Each structure stands twice: as C-alpha cells, then as structure tokens.
Amino acid sequence: MNKATPVWGLMAALPEELGDLVHRLQAPTTHRIAGRDFIQGQLQGQTVHAVTARIGKVAAALTATTLIERFGVNHLVFVGVAGGLGQQVRRGDVVVAHELVQHDLSAWPLFPRGEIPLLGKTRLSCDPTLTQALQTAAQEALVGEQRLHSGLIASGDQFIQGHDMAQRIRDHYPDVLAVEMEGAAVAQVCEECGVPFAVLRTISDVADEGAAHDFVAFMRDTAAPLASRVLARLFAG
Ligand code: ADE
C-alpha cells in the first residue's frame, strides 16, 4: 500500500453489492458525474468515496478513473458478485483476487492473446497488503457453509452462463476461480495510475445454464450482508 493519507474508493457494479456502506458514511456529500453518484463521507475517521459503476468493463474503467483523477482516491476496493469457475468454488463462497485477467481481450496476431497491448501484461496483480487486509476481513465475515478462496479472477463483457462459455475461459486460464464483468478493468486503471487495489466477490452462481436464476435475491440476501460485514471489518482494523 502507498504511504499517503488514505483516500478510499469503494466500488461495486450495482447498489446492492455495496451492502450498507453508503448508509454508514458520516457527513455524506454527493457529486453527480457522468450519471453516477460519487458519495463522499467519513467511516471510522477515514475518508471514503463510494460509487456504483454499473455493469461492464467500460463502466468500471470510467468510474475508477473518475475516483482517482477527480477525487484523489489512492486506495481502491471493489466488491460484488461473480460466477464460480474453480472446481472447489460453490455458490455463497467468497473469492478474493490475487490476480485479474480480461478473458475477452485479444489483439492477436499483433500481441499474444490476452495481453494488454503496450502494457505487456496479461495478468494484473492486486496490492498484496490491501488484499491481505481484505482477506482477513472476509475470513472473519464468513457465515455458515461459506468458504474463502483466493487466486485468479477473469473479467469480460459477457454474462457467462452455460458449460461451453465457462469452459472456454477455463481452457485459457486453468487456475481461474471466478468470472465477473469489471474487476480486470479496475485493475488496469489502477495499475496504469499507480493506485493499490483489491477485489472481493461473493459467488452468486456457477456460470451454468441457471446462472441468472435468483440473481437479485442472492445479491439482497447474501452478497449485500457479506459486503457490509467485510467492509465494517476492513475499516475497523
Ligand atoms: N457476475 C455474477 N455471475 C456472473 C457470471 N456468471 N458471469 C459474469 N459475471 C457474473
């Protein structure tokens, strides 16, 4: 983590995924930019900017860049749901990313498949200190049968449902644990801007034919409370 006074950015794609965080911010003020509400407030004495990005890599990149460039965010945490792709990853489990990749990126034959052109990287690493803090908070926040995993998350502009779609990602990235639609875009923005970041996902489905079933109810009943518990612990510690 960098040593500047922390200015936190907390992002999710959808409002439910942030849990109760926005309601716990003290002295909140809202700035509306590019159709998004950037809500600034204090949490346990720390400055936090919370925002929902909407779905997809472009929306996530726009929002992350705004947090950094307009609000001086120097620590960024993304929370939300994902589809499970790892063999041991079940619905309700939690995955903390150590690395992220854009599974739908290919500028082949100009660059190797998956490599971010001119950045020379395929996988982007999360900040180890922030990721460890998020992992510790997540471990304490698990309930019931929930288990914590850490490793590779793949992002792309597709909702993955069905064996063939899921298998294509596993074929390219055999160690992948989960798939979602924003994390690797946030990772690229943070990498290029030099901002430490971490990503946590609750597994809402296993990217099969029934992936969209009960999606909204899962966010409300499982992902939102988990995010609330994790973020409360992250800021308490
Ligand atoms: N977010 C939650 N589930 C997902 C899936 N199956 N594909 C992409 N993003 C997701």
XYZ file of C-alpha atoms and ligand atoms in Angstrom:
247
model
C 0.000 0.000 0.000
C 1.300 3.517 -0.569
C 2.051 5.715 2.398
C -0.064 8.780 1.521
C -3.004 9.582 3.824
C -5.553 7.060 2.612
C -8.378 8.336 0.470
C -10.532 5.266 -0.110
C -12.563 4.442 -3.182
C -15.179 1.737 -2.709
C -16.804 0.477 -5.887
C -19.433 -2.041 -6.874
C -21.313 -2.549 -10.126
C -24.785 -2.340 -8.538
C -26.024 -0.590 -5.366
C -26.916 -3.847 -3.539
C -23.338 -5.050 -3.886
C -22.009 -2.270 -1.643
C -24.109 -3.533 1.266
C -24.979 -0.897 3.878
C -21.760 1.059 3.381
C -23.351 4.172 1.897
C -25.772 4.414 4.843
C -22.924 4.240 7.343
C -20.954 7.148 5.859
C -20.904 10.184 8.154
C -21.398 13.705 6.769
C -22.072 12.391 3.258
C -21.929 14.675 0.230
C -22.802 13.629 -3.307
C -21.259 14.679 -6.614
C -23.001 13.544 -9.780
C -20.542 12.928 -12.627
C -21.221 11.010 -15.852
C -24.571 9.878 -14.469
C -23.062 8.341 -11.339
C -23.387 9.459 -7.724
C -19.971 9.707 -6.054
C -20.752 9.801 -2.337
C -18.014 11.102 -0.061
C -18.126 10.616 3.697
C -16.225 9.544 6.791
C -16.018 5.977 8.044
C -14.140 5.261 11.284
C -12.269 8.547 10.776
C -11.234 7.743 7.214
C -12.268 9.489 4.001
C -14.267 7.229 1.723
C -15.739 7.763 -1.749
C -18.418 5.176 -2.566
C -19.928 4.709 -6.017
C -21.755 2.178 -8.113
C -20.187 1.854 -11.541
C -22.884 -0.088 -13.407
C -22.072 -3.265 -15.276
C -19.139 -3.964 -17.604
C -15.513 -3.043 -18.160
C -16.054 0.377 -19.746
C -18.383 1.480 -16.941
C -15.881 0.229 -14.365
C -12.907 1.931 -16.038
C -14.747 5.248 -16.326
C -15.740 5.116 -12.671
C -12.325 4.058 -11.353
C -10.598 6.774 -13.377
C -13.006 9.392 -12.018
C -12.381 8.252 -8.432
C -8.646 8.620 -8.937
C -8.472 11.752 -11.082
C -11.334 13.812 -9.634
C -11.368 12.709 -6.007
C -7.740 11.775 -5.343
C -8.556 8.199 -4.362
C -5.309 6.359 -3.559
C -6.690 3.014 -2.294
C -9.432 1.263 -4.240
C -11.580 -1.715 -3.204
C -14.136 -3.366 -5.487
C -16.843 -5.660 -4.057
C -19.638 -7.592 -5.740
C -20.802 -10.939 -7.045
C -19.241 -13.351 -9.545
C -19.794 -16.684 -11.210
C -17.716 -19.539 -9.790
C -15.399 -21.349 -12.238
C -12.969 -23.115 -9.901
C -13.720 -26.751 -9.086
C -13.954 -26.102 -5.355
C -15.840 -22.794 -5.664
C -19.520 -23.040 -4.675
C -22.455 -20.651 -4.600
C -22.172 -18.488 -1.476
C -18.370 -18.802 -1.260
C -16.167 -15.720 -1.340
C -13.218 -15.134 -3.686
C -10.539 -12.518 -3.063
C -8.492 -11.810 -6.205
C -4.719 -12.069 -6.200
C -4.624 -11.532 -9.963
C -7.100 -10.453 -12.654
C -7.238 -11.055 -16.378
C -9.518 -9.858 -19.207
C -10.734 -13.144 -20.657
C -12.268 -11.446 -23.727
C -9.196 -9.409 -24.705
C -7.259 -10.443 -27.794
C -5.228 -8.294 -30.163
C -3.771 -11.431 -31.794
C -1.776 -11.577 -34.074
C -0.392 -8.175 -33.103
C 0.038 -9.201 -29.450
C -0.299 -12.523 -27.614
C -3.896 -13.449 -26.801
C -4.985 -11.895 -23.511
C -2.065 -9.473 -23.274
C -2.975 -5.830 -22.692
C -1.464 -4.104 -25.737
C 1.532 -1.905 -24.929
C 1.309 -2.690 -21.214
C 2.971 -6.032 -21.886
C 0.975 -7.856 -19.206
C -1.826 -10.397 -19.268
C -2.461 -10.871 -15.549
C -2.509 -7.876 -13.229
C -1.583 -8.372 -9.564
C -3.608 -6.887 -6.735
C -1.880 -4.938 -3.977
C -0.592 -7.587 -1.518
C -1.122 -5.559 1.693
C -4.621 -4.379 0.821
C -5.530 -7.846 -0.429
C -4.303 -9.441 2.803
C -6.402 -6.960 4.824
C -9.456 -7.721 2.678
C -8.856 -11.449 3.015
C -8.605 -11.212 6.813
C -11.815 -9.164 6.942
C -13.541 -11.669 4.637
C -12.414 -14.654 6.701
C -13.985 -13.104 9.814
C -17.172 -12.248 7.912
C -17.967 -15.741 6.601
C -21.095 -17.417 7.940
C -22.456 -20.977 7.730
C -21.003 -23.017 4.876
C -19.279 -20.068 3.181
C -15.628 -20.660 2.305
C -12.904 -18.233 1.274
C -10.754 -18.726 -1.844
C -8.018 -16.552 -3.272
C -6.468 -16.507 -6.718
C -7.284 -15.574 -10.305
C -10.493 -13.774 -11.325
C -11.348 -13.308 -15.019
C -13.392 -10.350 -16.291
C -15.155 -9.733 -19.590
C -18.144 -8.022 -21.149
C -20.323 -11.128 -21.081
C -22.550 -12.754 -18.504
C -21.235 -16.328 -18.532
C -23.969 -18.950 -18.474
C -23.556 -22.440 -19.814
C -20.840 -25.067 -19.958
C -19.282 -24.025 -23.277
C -18.861 -20.358 -22.334
C -17.418 -21.298 -18.946
C -15.119 -23.974 -20.367
C -13.609 -21.567 -22.914
C -12.370 -19.398 -20.045
C -11.100 -22.420 -18.066
C -9.243 -23.657 -21.177
C -7.316 -20.386 -21.445
C -6.883 -19.866 -17.679
C -6.935 -23.283 -15.935
C -6.388 -21.733 -12.483
C -9.330 -19.317 -12.785
C -11.619 -19.235 -9.719
C -14.372 -16.837 -10.758
C -15.723 -14.715 -13.598
C -17.272 -11.259 -13.486
C -17.528 -8.141 -15.629
C -15.497 -5.335 -14.019
C -12.537 -6.348 -11.862
C -9.797 -6.529 -14.503
C -10.810 -3.133 -15.905
C -10.424 -1.581 -12.448
C -7.116 -3.430 -12.147
C -5.831 -1.941 -15.407
C -6.814 1.597 -14.441
C -5.180 1.188 -11.020
C -2.061 -0.395 -12.500
C -1.638 2.426 -15.007
C -2.380 5.130 -12.394
C -0.216 3.532 -9.675
C -3.090 3.034 -7.210
C -3.213 -0.050 -4.939
C -6.409 -2.028 -5.309
C -8.171 -5.188 -4.147
C -11.223 -7.124 -5.348
C -13.672 -9.319 -3.418
C -16.508 -11.318 -4.959
C -19.294 -13.421 -3.475
C -20.207 -16.333 -5.738
C -23.803 -15.885 -6.893
C -23.808 -18.768 -9.409
C -21.522 -21.304 -11.036
C -21.799 -19.856 -14.559
C -24.100 -22.671 -15.707
C -27.445 -22.549 -17.543
C -29.197 -21.395 -14.332
C -26.705 -18.600 -13.602
C -29.219 -15.757 -13.772
C -31.761 -17.552 -11.580
C -32.373 -15.863 -8.185
C -29.657 -13.321 -9.009
C -31.351 -10.315 -7.434
C -32.456 -12.248 -4.356
C -28.911 -13.559 -3.878
C -27.476 -10.041 -4.016
C -30.006 -8.820 -1.448
C -29.906 -11.796 0.922
C -26.283 -12.991 0.738
C -23.909 -10.644 -1.130
C -25.105 -7.389 0.452
C -24.850 -8.615 4.076
C -21.438 -10.150 3.340
C -20.176 -6.872 1.837
C -21.480 -4.988 4.886
C -19.682 -7.322 7.286
C -16.425 -7.301 5.295
C -16.251 -3.532 4.850
C -17.114 -2.925 8.526
C -14.186 -5.158 9.499
C -11.822 -3.707 6.903
C -12.325 -0.226 8.342
C -12.372 -1.358 11.968
C -8.976 -2.994 11.559
N -21.428 -11.966 -12.142
C -22.099 -12.884 -11.411
N -22.255 -14.032 -12.086
C -21.656 -13.848 -13.284
C -21.497 -14.658 -14.421
N -22.000 -15.898 -14.455
N -20.844 -14.134 -15.483
C -20.351 -12.882 -15.445
N -20.489 -12.068 -14.396
C -21.126 -12.542 -13.315
